[in-house]
mmCIF file of C-alpha atoms in Angstrom:
data_model
loop_
_atom_site.group_PDB
_atom_site.id
_atom_site.type_symbol
_atom_site.label_atom_id
_atom_site.label_comp_id
_atom_site.label_asym_id
_atom_site.label_seq_id
_atom_site.Cartn_x
_atom_site.Cartn_y
_atom_site.Cartn_z
ATOM 1 C CA UNK T 1 15.670 -22.767 -47.062
ATOM 2 C CA UNK T 2 17.740 -20.739 -44.680
ATOM 3 C CA UNK T 3 21.480 -20.603 -44.371
ATOM 4 C CA UNK T 4 23.152 -20.231 -41.013
ATOM 5 C CA UNK T 5 25.624 -17.433 -40.561
ATOM 6 C CA UNK T 6 29.263 -18.471 -40.555
ATOM 7 C CA UNK T 7 30.854 -18.671 -37.139
ATOM 8 C CA UNK T 8 34.203 -17.267 -36.186
ATOM 9 C CA UNK T 9 37.069 -19.770 -36.282
ATOM 10 C CA UNK T 10 37.579 -19.554 -32.532
ATOM 11 C CA UNK T 11 33.881 -19.696 -31.600
ATOM 12 C CA UNK T 12 32.602 -22.724 -29.711
ATOM 13 C CA UNK T 13 29.033 -23.955 -29.172
ATOM 14 C CA UNK T 14 29.297 -22.762 -25.577
ATOM 15 C CA UNK T 15 30.283 -19.279 -26.762
ATOM 16 C CA UNK T 16 27.335 -19.165 -29.130
ATOM 17 C CA UNK T 17 24.950 -20.292 -26.418
ATOM 18 C CA UNK T 18 26.307 -17.669 -24.034
ATOM 19 C CA UNK T 19 25.965 -14.942 -26.647
ATOM 20 C CA UNK T 20 22.420 -16.024 -27.428
ATOM 21 C CA UNK T 21 21.483 -16.005 -23.753
ATOM 22 C CA UNK T 22 22.972 -12.560 -23.262
ATOM 23 C CA UNK T 23 21.063 -11.240 -26.277
ATOM 24 C CA UNK T 24 17.838 -12.752 -24.955
ATOM 25 C CA UNK T 25 18.382 -11.133 -21.575
ATOM 26 C CA UNK T 26 18.953 -7.735 -23.182
ATOM 27 C CA UNK T 27 15.742 -8.055 -25.184
ATOM 28 C CA UNK T 28 13.848 -9.101 -22.040
ATOM 29 C CA UNK T 29 15.284 -6.174 -20.046
ATOM 30 C CA UNK T 30 14.358 -3.740 -22.812
ATOM 31 C CA UNK T 31 10.803 -5.104 -22.984
ATOM 32 C CA UNK T 32 10.491 -4.790 -19.203
ATOM 33 C CA UNK T 33 11.618 -1.165 -19.277
ATOM 34 C CA UNK T 34 9.063 -0.408 -21.983
ATOM 35 C CA UNK T 35 6.371 -2.086 -19.892
ATOM 36 C CA UNK T 36 7.271 -0.060 -16.808
ATOM 37 C CA UNK T 37 7.220 3.188 -18.809
ATOM 38 C CA UNK T 38 3.815 2.249 -20.240
ATOM 39 C CA UNK T 39 2.474 1.374 -16.794
ATOM 40 C CA UNK T 40 3.590 4.699 -15.323
ATOM 41 C CA UNK T 41 2.270 6.710 -18.288
ATOM 42 C CA UNK T 42 -1.139 5.043 -18.325
ATOM 43 C CA UNK T 43 -1.560 5.442 -14.556
ATOM 44 C CA UNK T 44 -0.912 9.175 -14.560
ATOM 45 C CA UNK T 45 -2.840 9.766 -17.793
ATOM 46 C CA UNK T 46 -5.935 7.946 -16.516
ATOM 47 C CA UNK T 47 -6.008 10.068 -13.364
ATOM 48 C CA UNK T 48 -5.319 13.370 -15.122
ATOM 49 C CA UNK T 49 -8.110 12.704 -17.630
ATOM 50 C CA UNK T 50 -10.701 11.946 -14.928
ATOM 51 C CA UNK T 51 -12.851 14.858 -13.658
ATOM 52 C CA UNK T 52 -10.450 17.454 -15.007
ATOM 53 C CA UNK T 53 -10.479 20.682 -13.033
ATOM 54 C CA UNK T 54 -12.287 19.120 -10.097
ATOM 55 C CA UNK T 55 -10.744 18.659 -6.643
ATOM 56 C CA UNK T 56 -12.029 15.682 -4.662
ATOM 57 C CA UNK T 57 -12.419 15.712 -0.883
ATOM 58 C CA UNK T 58 -9.246 13.786 -0.151
ATOM 59 C CA UNK T 59 -7.907 13.460 3.412
ATOM 60 C CA UNK T 60 -7.821 17.122 4.575
ATOM 61 C CA UNK T 61 -8.979 20.045 2.464
ATOM 62 C CA UNK T 62 -6.308 22.241 4.083
ATOM 63 C CA UNK T 63 -3.676 20.284 2.163
ATOM 64 C CA UNK T 64 -4.626 21.926 -1.133
ATOM 65 C CA UNK T 65 -6.346 25.082 0.146
ATOM 66 C CA UNK T 66 -3.477 26.357 2.309
ATOM 67 C CA UNK T 67 -0.774 23.702 2.798
ATOM 68 C CA UNK T 68 1.702 26.210 4.237
ATOM 69 C CA UNK T 69 -0.655 27.104 7.050
ATOM 70 C CA UNK T 70 -1.371 23.440 7.777
ATOM 71 C CA UNK T 71 2.349 22.695 8.028
ATOM 72 C CA UNK T 72 2.907 25.646 10.364
ATOM 73 C CA UNK T 73 0.200 24.396 12.750
ATOM 74 C CA UNK T 74 1.149 20.705 12.504
ATOM 75 C CA UNK T 75 4.255 21.171 14.671
ATOM 76 C CA UNK T 76 2.106 21.579 17.793
ATOM 77 C CA UNK T 77 -0.190 18.949 19.286
ATOM 78 C CA UNK T 78 -2.313 21.714 20.808
ATOM 79 C CA UNK T 79 -4.557 23.571 18.361
ATOM 80 C CA UNK T 80 -6.060 26.779 19.833
ATOM 81 C CA UNK T 81 -7.973 27.498 16.598
ATOM 82 C CA UNK T 82 -10.621 24.807 17.071
ATOM 83 C CA UNK T 83 -13.309 25.420 19.711
ATOM 84 C CA UNK T 84 -11.645 26.695 22.850
ATOM 85 C CA UNK T 85 -8.563 24.667 22.033
ATOM 86 C CA UNK T 86 -8.075 20.962 21.478
ATOM 87 C CA UNK T 87 -5.447 18.353 20.791
ATOM 88 C CA UNK T 88 -5.123 17.952 17.060
ATOM 89 C CA UNK T 89 -5.973 14.590 15.502
ATOM 90 C CA UNK T 90 -3.151 13.069 13.409
ATOM 91 C CA UNK T 91 -2.167 16.505 12.069
ATOM 92 C CA UNK T 92 1.496 16.001 12.906
ATOM 93 C CA UNK T 93 1.549 13.147 10.386
ATOM 94 C CA UNK T 94 1.181 15.646 7.549
ATOM 95 C CA UNK T 95 4.610 17.083 8.279
ATOM 96 C CA UNK T 96 5.866 14.390 5.922
ATOM 97 C CA UNK T 97 5.313 13.480 3.128
ATOM 98 C CA UNK T 98 1.861 14.864 2.158
ATOM 99 C CA UNK T 99 2.266 18.325 3.627
ATOM 100 C CA UNK T 100 5.602 19.191 1.984
ATOM 101 C CA UNK T 101 4.386 17.709 -1.307
ATOM 102 C CA UNK T 102 1.307 19.943 -1.481
ATOM 103 C CA UNK T 103 3.260 22.941 -0.200
ATOM 104 C CA UNK T 104 5.804 22.506 -2.977
ATOM 105 C CA UNK T 105 3.315 21.848 -5.783
ATOM 106 C CA UNK T 106 0.454 24.179 -4.833
ATOM 107 C CA UNK T 107 2.168 27.018 -2.943
ATOM 108 C CA UNK T 108 5.637 27.158 -4.463
ATOM 109 C CA UNK T 109 5.098 25.903 -8.019
ATOM 110 C CA UNK T 110 1.544 27.299 -8.206
ATOM 111 C CA UNK T 111 0.289 24.052 -9.726
ATOM 112 C CA UNK T 112 -3.513 23.726 -9.973
ATOM 113 C CA UNK T 113 -4.688 21.810 -6.923
ATOM 114 C CA UNK T 114 -6.558 19.200 -8.949
ATOM 115 C CA UNK T 115 -3.429 18.344 -10.948
ATOM 116 C CA UNK T 116 -1.305 18.128 -7.791
ATOM 117 C CA UNK T 117 -3.936 15.854 -6.301
ATOM 118 C CA UNK T 118 -3.973 13.522 -9.312
ATOM 119 C CA UNK T 119 -0.173 13.358 -9.386
ATOM 120 C CA UNK T 120 -0.115 12.493 -5.679
ATOM 121 C CA UNK T 121 -2.572 9.609 -6.075
ATOM 122 C CA UNK T 122 -0.818 8.479 -9.248
ATOM 123 C CA UNK T 123 2.506 8.368 -7.418
ATOM 124 C CA UNK T 124 1.032 6.199 -4.661
ATOM 125 C CA UNK T 125 -0.356 3.743 -7.237
ATOM 126 C CA UNK T 126 2.840 3.730 -9.300
ATOM 127 C CA UNK T 127 4.909 3.058 -6.172
ATOM 128 C CA UNK T 128 2.662 0.084 -5.380
ATOM 129 C CA UNK T 129 3.119 -1.374 -8.864
ATOM 130 C CA UNK T 130 6.877 -0.863 -8.820
ATOM 131 C CA UNK T 131 6.977 -2.444 -5.370
ATOM 132 C CA UNK T 132 5.382 -5.587 -6.791
ATOM 133 C CA UNK T 133 7.993 -5.585 -9.571
ATOM 134 C CA UNK T 134 10.742 -5.290 -6.962
ATOM 135 C CA UNK T 135 9.248 -8.153 -4.946
ATOM 136 C CA UNK T 136 8.866 -10.419 -7.987
ATOM 137 C CA UNK T 137 12.447 -9.776 -9.069
ATOM 138 C CA UNK T 138 13.591 -10.481 -5.517
ATOM 139 C CA UNK T 139 11.846 -13.856 -5.676
ATOM 140 C CA UNK T 140 13.368 -14.631 -9.078
ATOM 141 C CA UNK T 141 10.195 -14.178 -11.128
ATOM 142 C CA UNK T 142 10.660 -12.922 -14.693
ATOM 143 C CA UNK T 143 8.524 -12.576 -17.785
ATOM 144 C CA UNK T 144 4.912 -11.421 -18.364
ATOM 145 C CA UNK T 145 3.818 -12.651 -14.948
ATOM 146 C CA UNK T 146 5.573 -9.663 -13.385
ATOM 147 C CA UNK T 147 3.505 -7.214 -15.436
ATOM 148 C CA UNK T 148 0.294 -9.040 -14.593
ATOM 149 C CA UNK T 149 1.104 -8.923 -10.884
ATOM 150 C CA UNK T 150 1.805 -5.184 -11.112
ATOM 151 C CA UNK T 151 -1.541 -4.485 -12.756
ATOM 152 C CA UNK T 152 -3.600 -6.670 -10.440
ATOM 153 C CA UNK T 153 -2.115 -5.144 -7.306
ATOM 154 C CA UNK T 154 -1.910 -1.517 -8.440
ATOM 155 C CA UNK T 155 -5.474 -1.412 -9.765
ATOM 156 C CA UNK T 156 -7.219 -3.510 -7.148
ATOM 157 C CA UNK T 157 -10.758 -2.385 -6.208
ATOM 158 C CA UNK T 158 -9.329 -1.830 -2.728
ATOM 159 C CA UNK T 159 -8.091 1.630 -3.693
ATOM 160 C CA UNK T 160 -11.586 2.830 -4.637
ATOM 161 C CA UNK T 161 -12.637 3.161 -1.011
ATOM 162 C CA UNK T 162 -9.734 5.487 -0.217
ATOM 163 C CA UNK T 163 -8.427 7.173 -3.346
ATOM 164 C CA UNK T 164 -10.774 10.178 -3.203
ATOM 165 C CA UNK T 165 -11.484 10.143 0.521
ATOM 166 C CA UNK T 166 -8.362 9.310 2.492
ATOM 167 C CA UNK T 167 -5.471 8.540 0.185
ATOM 168 C CA UNK T 168 -3.063 8.732 3.139
ATOM 169 C CA UNK T 169 -4.322 5.281 4.139
ATOM 170 C CA UNK T 170 -3.101 3.915 0.809
ATOM 171 C CA UNK T 171 0.532 4.654 1.593
ATOM 172 C CA UNK T 172 1.103 1.529 3.763
ATOM 173 C CA UNK T 173 -0.668 -0.534 1.066
ATOM 174 C CA UNK T 174 1.706 0.946 -1.486
ATOM 175 C CA UNK T 175 4.735 0.098 0.651
ATOM 176 C CA UNK T 176 3.659 -3.468 1.501
ATOM 177 C CA UNK T 177 5.385 -5.246 -1.441
ATOM 178 C CA UNK T 178 8.538 -3.204 -0.839
ATOM 179 C CA UNK T 179 8.598 -4.293 2.819
ATOM 180 C CA UNK T 180 8.215 -7.959 1.895
ATOM 181 C CA UNK T 181 11.007 -7.552 -0.651
ATOM 182 C CA UNK T 182 13.271 -5.886 1.921
ATOM 183 C CA UNK T 183 12.529 -8.678 4.405
ATOM 184 C CA UNK T 184 13.311 -11.344 1.788
ATOM 185 C CA UNK T 185 16.602 -9.692 0.854
ATOM 186 C CA UNK T 186 17.561 -9.117 4.476
ATOM 187 C CA UNK T 187 17.460 -12.877 5.085
ATOM 188 C CA UNK T 188 20.036 -13.340 2.306
ATOM 189 C CA UNK T 189 22.189 -10.274 2.831
ATOM 190 C CA UNK T 190 23.468 -9.548 6.339
ATOM 191 C CA UNK T 191 24.117 -5.952 7.185
ATOM 192 C CA UNK T 192 22.264 -2.712 7.795
ATOM 193 C CA UNK T 193 21.153 -1.902 4.236
ATOM 194 C CA UNK T 194 17.729 -3.549 4.152
ATOM 195 C CA UNK T 195 16.801 -2.767 7.769
ATOM 196 C CA UNK T 196 17.621 0.871 6.933
ATOM 197 C CA UNK T 197 15.515 0.814 3.752
ATOM 198 C CA UNK T 198 12.672 -0.746 5.732
ATOM 199 C CA UNK T 199 12.852 1.935 8.435
ATOM 200 C CA UNK T 200 13.002 4.793 5.916
ATOM 201 C CA UNK T 201 9.942 3.449 4.111
ATOM 202 C CA UNK T 202 7.998 3.144 7.375
ATOM 203 C CA UNK T 203 8.911 6.730 8.214
ATOM 204 C CA UNK T 204 7.591 7.900 4.850
ATOM 205 C CA UNK T 205 4.247 6.136 4.817
ATOM 206 C CA UNK T 206 3.183 5.450 8.397
ATOM 207 C CA UNK T 207 2.959 8.828 10.064
ATOM 208 C CA UNK T 208 -0.730 9.578 9.465
ATOM 209 C CA UNK T 209 -2.455 6.383 10.535
ATOM 210 C CA UNK T 210 -0.885 3.875 12.894
ATOM 211 C CA UNK T 211 -3.435 1.083 12.470
ATOM 212 C CA UNK T 212 -3.081 0.836 8.686
ATOM 213 C CA UNK T 213 0.683 0.667 9.162
ATOM 214 C CA UNK T 214 0.335 -2.057 11.779
ATOM 215 C CA UNK T 215 -1.813 -4.251 9.553
ATOM 216 C CA UNK T 216 0.484 -3.802 6.541
ATOM 217 C CA UNK T 217 3.502 -4.860 8.601
ATOM 218 C CA UNK T 218 1.914 -8.299 8.971
ATOM 219 C CA UNK T 219 3.193 -9.055 5.453
ATOM 220 C CA UNK T 220 6.954 -8.815 6.151
ATOM 221 C CA UNK T 221 6.537 -10.437 9.565
ATOM 222 C CA UNK T 222 4.909 -13.435 7.899
ATOM 223 C CA UNK T 223 7.773 -13.579 5.432
ATOM 224 C CA UNK T 224 10.304 -13.834 8.250
ATOM 225 C CA UNK T 225 8.215 -16.595 9.828
ATOM 226 C CA UNK T 226 7.999 -18.366 6.458
ATOM 227 C CA UNK T 227 11.755 -18.142 5.910
ATOM 228 C CA UNK T 228 12.346 -19.509 9.405
ATOM 229 C CA UNK T 229 9.883 -22.371 8.900
ATOM 230 C CA UNK T 230 11.471 -23.347 5.574
ATOM 231 C CA UNK T 231 14.961 -23.063 7.061
ATOM 232 C CA UNK T 232 15.985 -20.351 4.651
ATOM 233 C CA UNK T 233 17.235 -18.347 7.602
ATOM 234 C CA UNK T 234 18.475 -19.207 11.067
ATOM 235 C CA UNK T 235 16.957 -18.025 14.320
ATOM 236 C CA UNK T 236 20.109 -16.042 15.008
ATOM 237 C CA UNK T 237 19.772 -14.231 11.664
ATOM 238 C CA UNK T 238 16.112 -13.477 12.416
ATOM 239 C CA UNK T 239 17.126 -11.883 15.709
ATOM 240 C CA UNK T 240 19.766 -9.807 13.916
ATOM 241 C CA UNK T 241 17.255 -8.586 11.335
ATOM 242 C CA UNK T 242 14.611 -7.904 13.999
ATOM 243 C CA UNK T 243 16.673 -5.763 16.347
ATOM 244 C CA UNK T 244 18.320 -3.770 13.583
ATOM 245 C CA UNK T 245 15.031 -3.103 11.798
ATOM 246 C CA UNK T 246 13.209 -2.344 15.037
ATOM 247 C CA UNK T 247 15.885 0.032 16.276
ATOM 248 C CA UNK T 248 16.073 2.006 13.034
ATOM 249 C CA UNK T 249 12.288 2.092 12.592
ATOM 250 C CA UNK T 250 11.764 3.367 16.126
ATOM 251 C CA UNK T 251 14.452 6.030 15.730
ATOM 252 C CA UNK T 252 13.159 7.343 12.391
ATOM 253 C CA UNK T 253 9.496 7.314 13.469
ATOM 254 C CA UNK T 254 9.766 8.522 17.055
ATOM 255 C CA UNK T 255 8.556 11.990 16.024
ATOM 256 C CA UNK T 256 5.078 10.660 15.284
ATOM 257 C CA UNK T 257 5.048 7.636 17.636
ATOM 258 C CA UNK T 258 4.955 9.931 20.661
ATOM 259 C CA UNK T 259 2.356 12.254 19.155
ATOM 260 C CA UNK T 260 0.089 9.340 18.264
ATOM 261 C CA UNK T 261 0.278 7.975 21.800
ATOM 262 C CA UNK T 262 -0.638 11.362 23.297
ATOM 263 C CA UNK T 263 -3.502 11.906 20.852
ATOM 264 C CA UNK T 264 -4.858 8.426 21.492
ATOM 265 C CA UNK T 265 -4.877 8.922 25.247
ATOM 266 C CA UNK T 266 -5.985 12.533 25.579
ATOM 267 C CA UNK T 267 -7.495 13.501 22.224
ATOM 268 C CA UNK T 268 -11.066 13.254 20.954
ATOM 269 C CA UNK T 269 -12.191 9.633 20.643
ATOM 270 C CA UNK T 270 -13.526 9.909 17.103
ATOM 271 C CA UNK T 271 -13.854 6.127 16.794
ATOM 272 C CA UNK T 272 -16.764 6.264 19.225
ATOM 273 C CA UNK T 273 -18.690 8.624 16.952
ATOM 274 C CA UNK T 274 -17.726 7.987 13.305
ATOM 275 C CA UNK T 275 -15.936 4.654 12.992
ATOM 276 C CA UNK T 276 -17.182 2.387 15.744
ATOM 277 C CA UNK T 277 -16.405 -1.315 15.582
ATOM 278 C CA UNK T 278 -20.061 -2.073 14.886
ATOM 279 C CA UNK T 279 -20.082 0.351 11.945
ATOM 280 C CA UNK T 280 -16.928 -0.896 10.268
ATOM 281 C CA UNK T 281 -17.940 -4.538 10.797
ATOM 282 C CA UNK T 282 -21.220 -4.130 8.950
ATOM 283 C CA UNK T 283 -19.713 -4.552 5.470
ATOM 284 C CA UNK T 284 -16.514 -6.539 6.028
ATOM 285 C CA UNK T 285 -17.917 -9.797 4.725
ATOM 286 C CA UNK T 286 -15.426 -12.501 3.633
ATOM 287 C CA UNK T 287 -16.381 -12.473 -0.043
ATOM 288 C CA UNK T 288 -16.295 -8.688 -0.183
ATOM 289 C CA UNK T 289 -12.864 -8.653 1.414
ATOM 290 C CA UNK T 290 -11.633 -11.329 -0.994
ATOM 291 C CA UNK T 291 -12.412 -9.125 -3.993
ATOM 292 C CA UNK T 292 -10.674 -6.111 -2.460
ATOM 293 C CA UNK T 293 -13.697 -4.329 -0.983
ATOM 294 C CA UNK T 294 -15.426 -4.432 2.409
ATOM 295 C CA UNK T 295 -14.489 -0.920 3.582
ATOM 296 C CA UNK T 296 -17.601 0.483 5.269
ATOM 297 C CA UNK T 297 -17.254 3.922 3.683
ATOM 298 C CA UNK T 298 -17.350 2.430 0.179
ATOM 299 C CA UNK T 299 -21.009 1.435 0.646
ATOM 300 C CA UNK T 300 -22.249 4.695 2.180
ATOM 301 C CA UNK T 301 -24.904 6.851 0.574
ATOM 302 C CA UNK T 302 -27.037 9.917 1.380
ATOM 303 C CA UNK T 303 -29.507 12.248 -0.352
ATOM 304 C CA UNK T 304 -26.905 13.414 -2.842
ATOM 305 C CA UNK T 305 -25.885 9.896 -3.830
ATOM 306 C CA UNK T 306 -23.184 7.306 -3.133
ATOM 307 C CA UNK T 307 -20.190 8.480 -1.136
ATOM 308 C CA UNK T 308 -17.984 6.621 -3.623
ATOM 309 C CA UNK T 309 -18.993 6.901 -7.275
ATOM 310 C CA UNK T 310 -17.730 3.393 -8.042
ATOM 311 C CA UNK T 311 -20.082 1.723 -5.555
ATOM 312 C CA UNK T 312 -23.034 1.163 -7.929
ATOM 313 C CA UNK T 313 -20.731 -0.497 -10.447
ATOM 314 C CA UNK T 314 -19.320 -3.039 -7.996
ATOM 315 C CA UNK T 315 -22.632 -3.746 -6.263
ATOM 316 C CA UNK T 316 -25.136 -3.617 -9.151
ATOM 317 C CA UNK T 317 -23.315 -4.191 -12.460
ATOM 318 C CA UNK T 318 -22.889 -7.879 -13.259
ATOM 319 C CA UNK T 319 -19.767 -7.357 -15.373
ATOM 320 C CA UNK T 320 -17.904 -5.535 -12.595
ATOM 321 C CA UNK T 321 -19.045 -7.983 -9.936
ATOM 322 C CA UNK T 322 -17.961 -10.967 -12.029
ATOM 323 C CA UNK T 323 -14.578 -9.441 -12.877
ATOM 324 C CA UNK T 324 -13.847 -8.547 -9.261
ATOM 325 C CA UNK T 325 -14.529 -12.147 -8.211
ATOM 326 C CA UNK T 326 -12.755 -13.703 -11.206
ATOM 327 C CA UNK T 327 -9.297 -12.379 -10.296
ATOM 328 C CA UNK T 328 -9.130 -13.870 -6.766
ATOM 329 C CA UNK T 329 -10.722 -17.110 -8.000
ATOM 330 C CA UNK T 330 -8.025 -17.411 -10.673
ATOM 331 C CA UNK T 331 -5.402 -16.785 -8.015
ATOM 332 C CA UNK T 332 -6.843 -19.539 -5.833
ATOM 333 C CA UNK T 333 -6.927 -21.922 -8.804
ATOM 334 C CA UNK T 334 -3.313 -21.083 -9.624
ATOM 335 C CA UNK T 335 -2.315 -21.737 -6.022
ATOM 336 C CA UNK T 336 -3.776 -25.235 -6.300
ATOM 337 C CA UNK T 337 -1.841 -26.244 -9.415
ATOM 338 C CA UNK T 338 1.235 -24.019 -9.492
ATOM 339 C CA UNK T 339 4.553 -25.424 -8.373
ATOM 340 C CA UNK T 340 6.409 -22.562 -6.773
ATOM 341 C CA UNK T 341 8.499 -22.593 -3.639
ATOM 342 C CA UNK T 342 6.930 -19.365 -2.353
ATOM 343 C CA UNK T 343 3.347 -20.385 -3.032
ATOM 344 C CA UNK T 344 2.670 -21.319 0.594
ATOM 345 C CA UNK T 345 3.668 -17.854 1.792
ATOM 346 C CA UNK T 346 1.181 -16.044 -0.432
ATOM 347 C CA UNK T 347 -1.594 -18.494 0.445
ATOM 348 C CA UNK T 348 -1.002 -17.872 4.150
ATOM 349 C CA UNK T 349 -0.753 -14.111 3.539
ATOM 350 C CA UNK T 350 -4.120 -14.102 1.743
ATOM 351 C CA UNK T 351 -5.744 -16.199 4.478
ATOM 352 C CA UNK T 352 -4.425 -14.047 7.313
ATOM 353 C CA UNK T 353 -5.376 -10.905 5.407
ATOM 354 C CA UNK T 354 -8.972 -12.000 4.861
ATOM 355 C CA UNK T 355 -9.412 -13.143 8.469
ATOM 356 C CA UNK T 356 -7.923 -9.914 9.764
ATOM 357 C CA UNK T 357 -10.082 -7.737 7.525
ATOM 358 C CA UNK T 358 -13.293 -9.578 8.380
ATOM 359 C CA UNK T 359 -12.564 -9.012 12.064
ATOM 360 C CA UNK T 360 -15.689 -8.908 14.227
ATOM 361 C CA UNK T 361 -18.143 -9.271 11.340
ATOM 362 C CA UNK T 362 -20.993 -10.083 11.730
ATOM 363 C CA UNK T 363 -21.035 -7.894 14.810
ATOM 364 C CA UNK T 364 -24.133 -9.442 16.429
ATOM 365 C CA UNK T 365 -22.987 -13.025 15.898
ATOM 366 C CA UNK T 366 -19.208 -13.175 15.369
ATOM 367 C CA UNK T 367 -17.074 -16.268 15.042
ATOM 368 C CA UNK T 368 -14.676 -17.312 17.776
ATOM 369 C CA UNK T 369 -11.919 -15.204 16.183
ATOM 370 C CA UNK T 370 -14.404 -12.386 15.594
ATOM 371 C CA UNK T 371 -15.366 -12.485 19.250
ATOM 372 C CA UNK T 372 -11.717 -11.897 20.107
ATOM 373 C CA UNK T 373 -11.654 -8.873 17.839
ATOM 374 C CA UNK T 374 -14.846 -7.564 19.402
ATOM 375 C CA UNK T 375 -13.455 -7.999 22.923
#
């Protein structure tokens, strides 16, 4: 038998219930902090323990060979050091944040380049996971589901096609849940705070590649449309959010907007030679996209071997193939049975994302939507 503890003379059942709820919340908050610390530690440890001492060919080799020199040359759109002179391609984007990061870690702190590289990638992944946590808390989700969402998003197979090749393209992916969270909070909280946070985040992650930024911004735009359709926000409030966010984003990103426009019009058209629409459409099949893959570079190979070491696992190993399909299938099943007011938004987001990623595939016989992409 157990004996209940005596209560204070002035205590009421309501007081006891309130105290119990407060204690439960403190325990939950403490468990969540432990989970976040574990998530961050495991992410960095896994990267630092992989291929120790080896630098991978990520983005631009100048970033870890001589970042100071790269930064000095990035201020000008004209590069006299290549050929007889040419307009640089996206170099200005490395003025922030990748360039200063590598300059500080490699040049100033004299950190081994491979460690600086692992910490950079780890920070991108950690930011993505914490962004999902921020989004879930914004939507009122608590408990173990938050941790599961963090893991699934942060360690999606999607990152494998970029993490050792072009990690700069992962920055908009990392910021996507933050942007949706900012958009959701902006509909509830009038003012300049969340438009400003949105603009600052765009400035930090979008300077290198405009197309990846554009596609990632579909997420918060869909949220605004969802909130408008469900009458969570008025049309007047949407206009207020739109012009404030647009104004601040344009002002904070003008330094690379102009450069990107000039490079696109007068620079070398590399898409004609290395990343043509036909090439990138060859592997963007719906089922590959659904499991987080489909990037054409992920499937490449030559005499030395696969361009991405993970490719044989996700194309030839049954366990990896099954696991990569199981996660999205479980998500679809949950969407069919789960009662959640925001379920429709994530279903639409997944649908639009898959359709957008498939694009013009198959190139020789596209669908009606694919024909539009091809045109």
